[in-house]
Short mmCIF file of C-alpha atoms and ligand atoms in Angstrom, two decimals:
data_model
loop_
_atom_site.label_atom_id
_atom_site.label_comp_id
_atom_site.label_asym_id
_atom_site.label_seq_id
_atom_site.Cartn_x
_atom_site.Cartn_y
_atom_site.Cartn_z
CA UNK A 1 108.60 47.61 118.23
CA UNK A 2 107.31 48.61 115.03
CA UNK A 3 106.27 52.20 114.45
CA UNK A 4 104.61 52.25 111.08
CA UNK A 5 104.21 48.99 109.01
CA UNK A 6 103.70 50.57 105.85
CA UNK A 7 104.94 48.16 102.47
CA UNK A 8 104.43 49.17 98.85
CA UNK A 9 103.92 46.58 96.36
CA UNK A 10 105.28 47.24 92.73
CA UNK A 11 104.57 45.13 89.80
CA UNK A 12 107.30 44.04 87.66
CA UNK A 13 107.34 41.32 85.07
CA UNK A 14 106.18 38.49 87.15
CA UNK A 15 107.08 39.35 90.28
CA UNK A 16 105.83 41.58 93.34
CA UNK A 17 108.94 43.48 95.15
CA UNK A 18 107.93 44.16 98.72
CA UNK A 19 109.94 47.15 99.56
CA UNK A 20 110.03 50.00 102.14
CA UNK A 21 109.47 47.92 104.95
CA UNK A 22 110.46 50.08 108.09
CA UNK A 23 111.64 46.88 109.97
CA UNK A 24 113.12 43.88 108.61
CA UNK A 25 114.57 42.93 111.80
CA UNK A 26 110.96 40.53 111.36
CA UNK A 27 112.80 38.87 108.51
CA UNK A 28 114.76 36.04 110.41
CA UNK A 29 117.68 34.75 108.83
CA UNK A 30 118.75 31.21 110.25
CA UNK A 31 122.59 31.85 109.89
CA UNK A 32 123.48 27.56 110.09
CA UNK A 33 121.07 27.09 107.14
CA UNK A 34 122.54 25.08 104.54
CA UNK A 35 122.65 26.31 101.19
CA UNK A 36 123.11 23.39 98.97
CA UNK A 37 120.10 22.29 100.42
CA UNK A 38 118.06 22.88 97.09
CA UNK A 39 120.52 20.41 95.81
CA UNK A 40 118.67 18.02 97.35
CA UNK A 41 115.06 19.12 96.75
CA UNK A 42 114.01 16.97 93.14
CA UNK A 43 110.26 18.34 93.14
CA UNK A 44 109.09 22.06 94.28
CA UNK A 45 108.54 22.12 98.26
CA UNK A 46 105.54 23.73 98.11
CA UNK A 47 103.38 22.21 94.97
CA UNK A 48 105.61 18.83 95.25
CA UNK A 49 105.70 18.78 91.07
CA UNK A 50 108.85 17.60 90.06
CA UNK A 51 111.55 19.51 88.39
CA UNK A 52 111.76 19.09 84.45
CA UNK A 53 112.91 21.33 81.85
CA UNK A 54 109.61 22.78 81.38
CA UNK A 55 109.71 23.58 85.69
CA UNK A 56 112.85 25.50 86.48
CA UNK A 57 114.22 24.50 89.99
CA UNK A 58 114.72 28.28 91.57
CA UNK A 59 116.02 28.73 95.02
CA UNK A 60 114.24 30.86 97.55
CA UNK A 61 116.81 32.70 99.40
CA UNK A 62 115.63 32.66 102.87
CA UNK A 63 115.14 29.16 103.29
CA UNK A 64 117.20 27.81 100.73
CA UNK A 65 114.75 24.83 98.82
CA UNK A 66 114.33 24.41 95.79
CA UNK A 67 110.82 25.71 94.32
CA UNK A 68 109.18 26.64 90.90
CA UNK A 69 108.34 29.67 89.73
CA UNK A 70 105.04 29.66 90.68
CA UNK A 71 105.48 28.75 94.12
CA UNK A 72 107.88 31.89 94.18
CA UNK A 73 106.46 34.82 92.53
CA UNK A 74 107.32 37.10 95.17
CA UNK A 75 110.97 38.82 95.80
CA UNK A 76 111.18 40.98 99.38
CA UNK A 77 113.92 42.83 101.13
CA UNK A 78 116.91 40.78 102.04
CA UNK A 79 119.33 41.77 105.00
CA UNK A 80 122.20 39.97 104.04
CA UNK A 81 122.36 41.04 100.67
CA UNK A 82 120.49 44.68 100.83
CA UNK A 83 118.53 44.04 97.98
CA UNK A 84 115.05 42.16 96.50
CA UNK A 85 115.60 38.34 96.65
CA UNK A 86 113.70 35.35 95.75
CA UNK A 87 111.26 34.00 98.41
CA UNK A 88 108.72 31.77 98.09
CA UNK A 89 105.55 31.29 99.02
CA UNK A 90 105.67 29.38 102.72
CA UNK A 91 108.67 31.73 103.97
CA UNK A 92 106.44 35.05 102.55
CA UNK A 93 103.67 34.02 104.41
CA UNK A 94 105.48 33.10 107.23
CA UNK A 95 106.63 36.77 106.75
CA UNK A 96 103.36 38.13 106.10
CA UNK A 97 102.11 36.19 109.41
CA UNK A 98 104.64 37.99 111.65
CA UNK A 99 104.43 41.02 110.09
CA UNK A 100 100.94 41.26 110.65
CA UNK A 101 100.93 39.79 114.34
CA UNK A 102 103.59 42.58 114.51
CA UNK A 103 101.04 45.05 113.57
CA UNK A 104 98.57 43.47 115.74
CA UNK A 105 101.15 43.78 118.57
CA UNK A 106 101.78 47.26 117.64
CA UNK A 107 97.91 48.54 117.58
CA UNK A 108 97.29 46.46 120.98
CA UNK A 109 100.27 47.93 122.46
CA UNK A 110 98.71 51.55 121.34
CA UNK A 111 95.35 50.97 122.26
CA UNK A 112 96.98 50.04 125.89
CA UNK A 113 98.73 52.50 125.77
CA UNK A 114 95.48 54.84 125.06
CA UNK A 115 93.76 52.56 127.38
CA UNK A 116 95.77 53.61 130.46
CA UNK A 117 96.41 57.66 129.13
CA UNK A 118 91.93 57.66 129.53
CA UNK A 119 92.44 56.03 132.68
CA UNK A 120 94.81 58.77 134.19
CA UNK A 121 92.84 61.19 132.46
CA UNK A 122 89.59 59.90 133.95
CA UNK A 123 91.44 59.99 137.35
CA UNK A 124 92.87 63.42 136.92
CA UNK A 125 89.10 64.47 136.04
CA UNK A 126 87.53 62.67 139.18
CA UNK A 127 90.04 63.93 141.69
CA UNK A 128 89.71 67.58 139.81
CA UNK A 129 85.60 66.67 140.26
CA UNK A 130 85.71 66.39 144.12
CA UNK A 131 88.30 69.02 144.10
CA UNK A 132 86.06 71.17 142.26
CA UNK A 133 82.72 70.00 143.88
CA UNK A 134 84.00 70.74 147.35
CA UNK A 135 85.67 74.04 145.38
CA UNK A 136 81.98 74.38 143.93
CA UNK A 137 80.44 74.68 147.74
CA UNK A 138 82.64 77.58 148.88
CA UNK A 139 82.15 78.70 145.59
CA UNK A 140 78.27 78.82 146.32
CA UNK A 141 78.64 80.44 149.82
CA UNK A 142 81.20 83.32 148.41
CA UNK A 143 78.80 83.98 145.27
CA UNK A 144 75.94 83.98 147.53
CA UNK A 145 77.76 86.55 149.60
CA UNK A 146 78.73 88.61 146.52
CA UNK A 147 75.18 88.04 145.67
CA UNK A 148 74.40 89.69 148.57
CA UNK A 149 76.76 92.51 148.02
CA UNK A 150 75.70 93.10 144.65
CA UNK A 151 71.88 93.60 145.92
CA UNK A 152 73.33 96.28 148.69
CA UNK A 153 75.12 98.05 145.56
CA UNK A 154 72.41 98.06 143.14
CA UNK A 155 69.99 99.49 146.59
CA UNK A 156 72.57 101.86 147.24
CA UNK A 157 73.10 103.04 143.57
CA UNK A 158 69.33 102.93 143.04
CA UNK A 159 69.14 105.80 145.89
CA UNK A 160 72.43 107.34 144.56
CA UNK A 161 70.86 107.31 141.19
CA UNK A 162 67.28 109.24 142.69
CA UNK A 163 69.66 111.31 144.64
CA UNK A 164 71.85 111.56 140.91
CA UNK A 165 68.36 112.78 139.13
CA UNK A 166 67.61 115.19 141.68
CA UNK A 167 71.45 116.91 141.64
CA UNK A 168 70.74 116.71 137.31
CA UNK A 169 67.37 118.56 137.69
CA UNK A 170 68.80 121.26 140.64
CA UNK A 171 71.98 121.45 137.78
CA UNK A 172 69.45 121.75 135.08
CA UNK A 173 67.18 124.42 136.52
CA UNK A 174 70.30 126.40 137.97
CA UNK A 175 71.19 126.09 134.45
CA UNK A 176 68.64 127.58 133.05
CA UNK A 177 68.32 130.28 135.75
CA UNK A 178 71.99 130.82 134.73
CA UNK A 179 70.51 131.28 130.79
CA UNK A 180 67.52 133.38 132.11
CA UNK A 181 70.22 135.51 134.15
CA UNK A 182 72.36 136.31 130.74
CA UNK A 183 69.25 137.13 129.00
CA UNK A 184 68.09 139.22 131.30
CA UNK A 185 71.61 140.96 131.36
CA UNK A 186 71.50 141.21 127.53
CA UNK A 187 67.48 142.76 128.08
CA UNK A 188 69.30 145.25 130.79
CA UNK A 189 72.06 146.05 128.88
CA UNK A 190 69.50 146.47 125.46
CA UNK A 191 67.67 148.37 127.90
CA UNK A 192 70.46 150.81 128.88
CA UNK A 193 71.81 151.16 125.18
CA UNK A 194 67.62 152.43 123.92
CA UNK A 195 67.99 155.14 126.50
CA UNK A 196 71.42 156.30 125.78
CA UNK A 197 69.96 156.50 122.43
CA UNK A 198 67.02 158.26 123.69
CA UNK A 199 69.25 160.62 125.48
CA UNK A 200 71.28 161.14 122.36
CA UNK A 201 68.26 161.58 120.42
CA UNK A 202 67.02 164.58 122.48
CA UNK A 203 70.58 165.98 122.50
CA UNK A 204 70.40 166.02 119.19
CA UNK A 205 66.66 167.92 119.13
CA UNK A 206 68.17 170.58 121.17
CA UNK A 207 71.08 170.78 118.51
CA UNK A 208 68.53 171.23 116.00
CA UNK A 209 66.59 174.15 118.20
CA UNK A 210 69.65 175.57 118.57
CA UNK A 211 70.47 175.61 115.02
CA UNK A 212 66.98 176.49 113.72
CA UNK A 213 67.23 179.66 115.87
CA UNK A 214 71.17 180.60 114.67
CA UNK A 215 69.45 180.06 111.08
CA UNK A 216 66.59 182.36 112.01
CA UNK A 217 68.87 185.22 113.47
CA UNK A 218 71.15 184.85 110.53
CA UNK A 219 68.46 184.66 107.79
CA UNK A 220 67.88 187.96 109.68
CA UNK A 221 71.29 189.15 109.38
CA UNK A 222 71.14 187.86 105.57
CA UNK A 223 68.55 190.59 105.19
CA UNK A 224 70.19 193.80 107.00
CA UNK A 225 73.19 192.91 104.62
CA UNK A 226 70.88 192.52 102.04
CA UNK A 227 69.30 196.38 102.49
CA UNK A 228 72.78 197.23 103.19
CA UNK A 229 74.06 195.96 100.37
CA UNK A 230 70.92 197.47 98.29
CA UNK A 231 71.90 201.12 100.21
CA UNK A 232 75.85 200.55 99.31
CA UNK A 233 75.10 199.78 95.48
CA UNK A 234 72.94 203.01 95.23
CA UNK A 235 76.02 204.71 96.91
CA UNK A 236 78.08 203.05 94.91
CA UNK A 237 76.35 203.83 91.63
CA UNK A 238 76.52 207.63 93.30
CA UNK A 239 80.34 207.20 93.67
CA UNK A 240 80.29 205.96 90.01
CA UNK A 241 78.66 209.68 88.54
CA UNK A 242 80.51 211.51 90.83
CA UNK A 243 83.59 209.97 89.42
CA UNK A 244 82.80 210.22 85.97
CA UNK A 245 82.28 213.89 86.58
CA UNK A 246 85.36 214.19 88.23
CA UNK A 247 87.21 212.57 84.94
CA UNK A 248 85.48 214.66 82.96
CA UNK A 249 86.35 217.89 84.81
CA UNK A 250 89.35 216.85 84.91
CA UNK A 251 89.40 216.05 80.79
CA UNK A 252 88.54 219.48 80.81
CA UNK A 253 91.03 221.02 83.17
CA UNK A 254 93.67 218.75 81.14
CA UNK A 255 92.31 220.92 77.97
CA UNK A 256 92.46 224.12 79.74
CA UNK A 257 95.98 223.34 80.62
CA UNK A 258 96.98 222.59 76.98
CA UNK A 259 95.26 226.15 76.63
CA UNK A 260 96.77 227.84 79.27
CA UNK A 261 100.90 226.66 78.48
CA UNK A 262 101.52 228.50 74.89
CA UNK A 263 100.15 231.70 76.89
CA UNK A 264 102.27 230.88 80.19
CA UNK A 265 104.93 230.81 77.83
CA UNK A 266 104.14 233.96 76.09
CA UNK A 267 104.00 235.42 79.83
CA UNK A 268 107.14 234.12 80.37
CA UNK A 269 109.21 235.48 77.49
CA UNK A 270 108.10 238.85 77.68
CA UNK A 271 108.75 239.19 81.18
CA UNK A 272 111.89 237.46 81.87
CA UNK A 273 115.18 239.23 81.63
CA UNK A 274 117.18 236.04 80.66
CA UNK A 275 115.01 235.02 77.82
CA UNK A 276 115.07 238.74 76.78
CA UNK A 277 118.81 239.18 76.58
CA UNK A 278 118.93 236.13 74.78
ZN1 ZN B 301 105.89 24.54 93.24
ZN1 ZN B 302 111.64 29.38 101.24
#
């Protein structure tokens, strides 16, 4: 059969070459046709005008008459030769007829073939129909069931969820208890710290009664020493007469000395023997 019937037409001089054509098995060559046959032919087949100088006698190469150029403008595909050949007009349409009943043939034989595809399709689709239909009632009975179950679940989680709000609140007040609890810790522990400091504080007021009586007795002491100190100057300024007294008696005794050692020596020399001899 033919798959694609596609055919370009190009122009050239005076012709029309019909080329690409997928199948040219449609091109029919009678291999007993006689090729002298044009011999015979005096006038065109086709327009019947005879053959003069002025009309050329050409020879279509299919069917082997002789025609004029008119009657054979067109040049298509030719088996035995593999090339563009002369054909005239009656043998290109009798080409152009089968070609196109080929086509015909073709698109019937497609649309059958579409034709009876639908048909198993539509078959297919019915049988999965009743399938599904009868598929459809158990369907119906199991999603009525789930129905069911999906009420019982959304009862059940209704009272879980009450049941849920009331464990949140208990978990939010216990929460806040807990808070209230740490404040009251920190409060305690506040608490505790203030009358350490208390404590501390009147520790330290003792300290301070303790040291404002040391400062009293020594501010005391400070003035005994004081008098005493007072008494020991005047001594002391005593002392200081009494010693300068005492230097200058002995200044003087020092004098009386220096007096005293020319006689001692006078005494001397007169009485001793030794210094007499001498
Ligand atoms: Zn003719
Ligand atoms: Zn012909």
């Amino acid at each position: 059969m033919v798959d694609s019937l596609s055919f370009e037409y190009s122009n050239t001089s005076d012709s029309l070459i019909l080329s690409n054509i997928v199948n040219f098995q449609l091109i029919i060559i009678d291999p007993n046709v006689n090729k002298d046959i044009y011999l015979m032919d005096s006038s065109c087949l086709i327009c019947k005008n005879k053959f003069i100088l002025a009309r050329h006698k050409y020879r279509c190469k299919f069917c082997w008459h002789g025609v004029c150029a008119k009657c054979s403008k067109q040049k298509t595909y030719h088996p035995t030769y593999e090339c563009a050949k002369r054909i005239c007009d009656e043998c290109f349409k009798a080409y152009i007829y089968k070609l196109s009943n080929a086509s015909i043939e073709n698109e019937v034989s497609r649309s059958k073939k579409v034709i009876e595809e639908l048909h198993y399709y539509i078959k297919n689709t019915t049988e999965t129909v009743c399938r599904d239909s009868k598929t459809t009632g158990i369907l119906k009975e199991k999603y009525e069931a789930i129905d069911n179950e999906i009420k019982n679940i959304e009862m059940r989680s209704k009272l879980r969820e009450s049941a849920d709000e009331k464990t949140k609140e208990n978990s939010r007040i216990s929460k806040e208890i807990g808070i209230i609890e740490i404040e009251n810790n920190f409060r305690r522990r506040k608490t505790r710290m203030a009358e350490d400091r208390v404590i501390w504080v009147r520790k330290l007021d003792d300290k301070l009664g303790e040291a404002i009586k040391d400062r009293i007795l020594l501010s005391k002491e400070a003035r005994m020493l004081e008098s005493k100190l007072k008494n020991y100057n005047e001594k002391r300024k005593q002392i200081d007469g009494m010693h300068d007294t005492l230097f200058k008696l002995r200044e003087h005794k020092k004098s009386l000395y220096r007096q005293l050692a020319p006689l001692n020596k006078e005494a001397h020399n007169e009485s001793c023997l030794e210094c007499i001899i001498q």
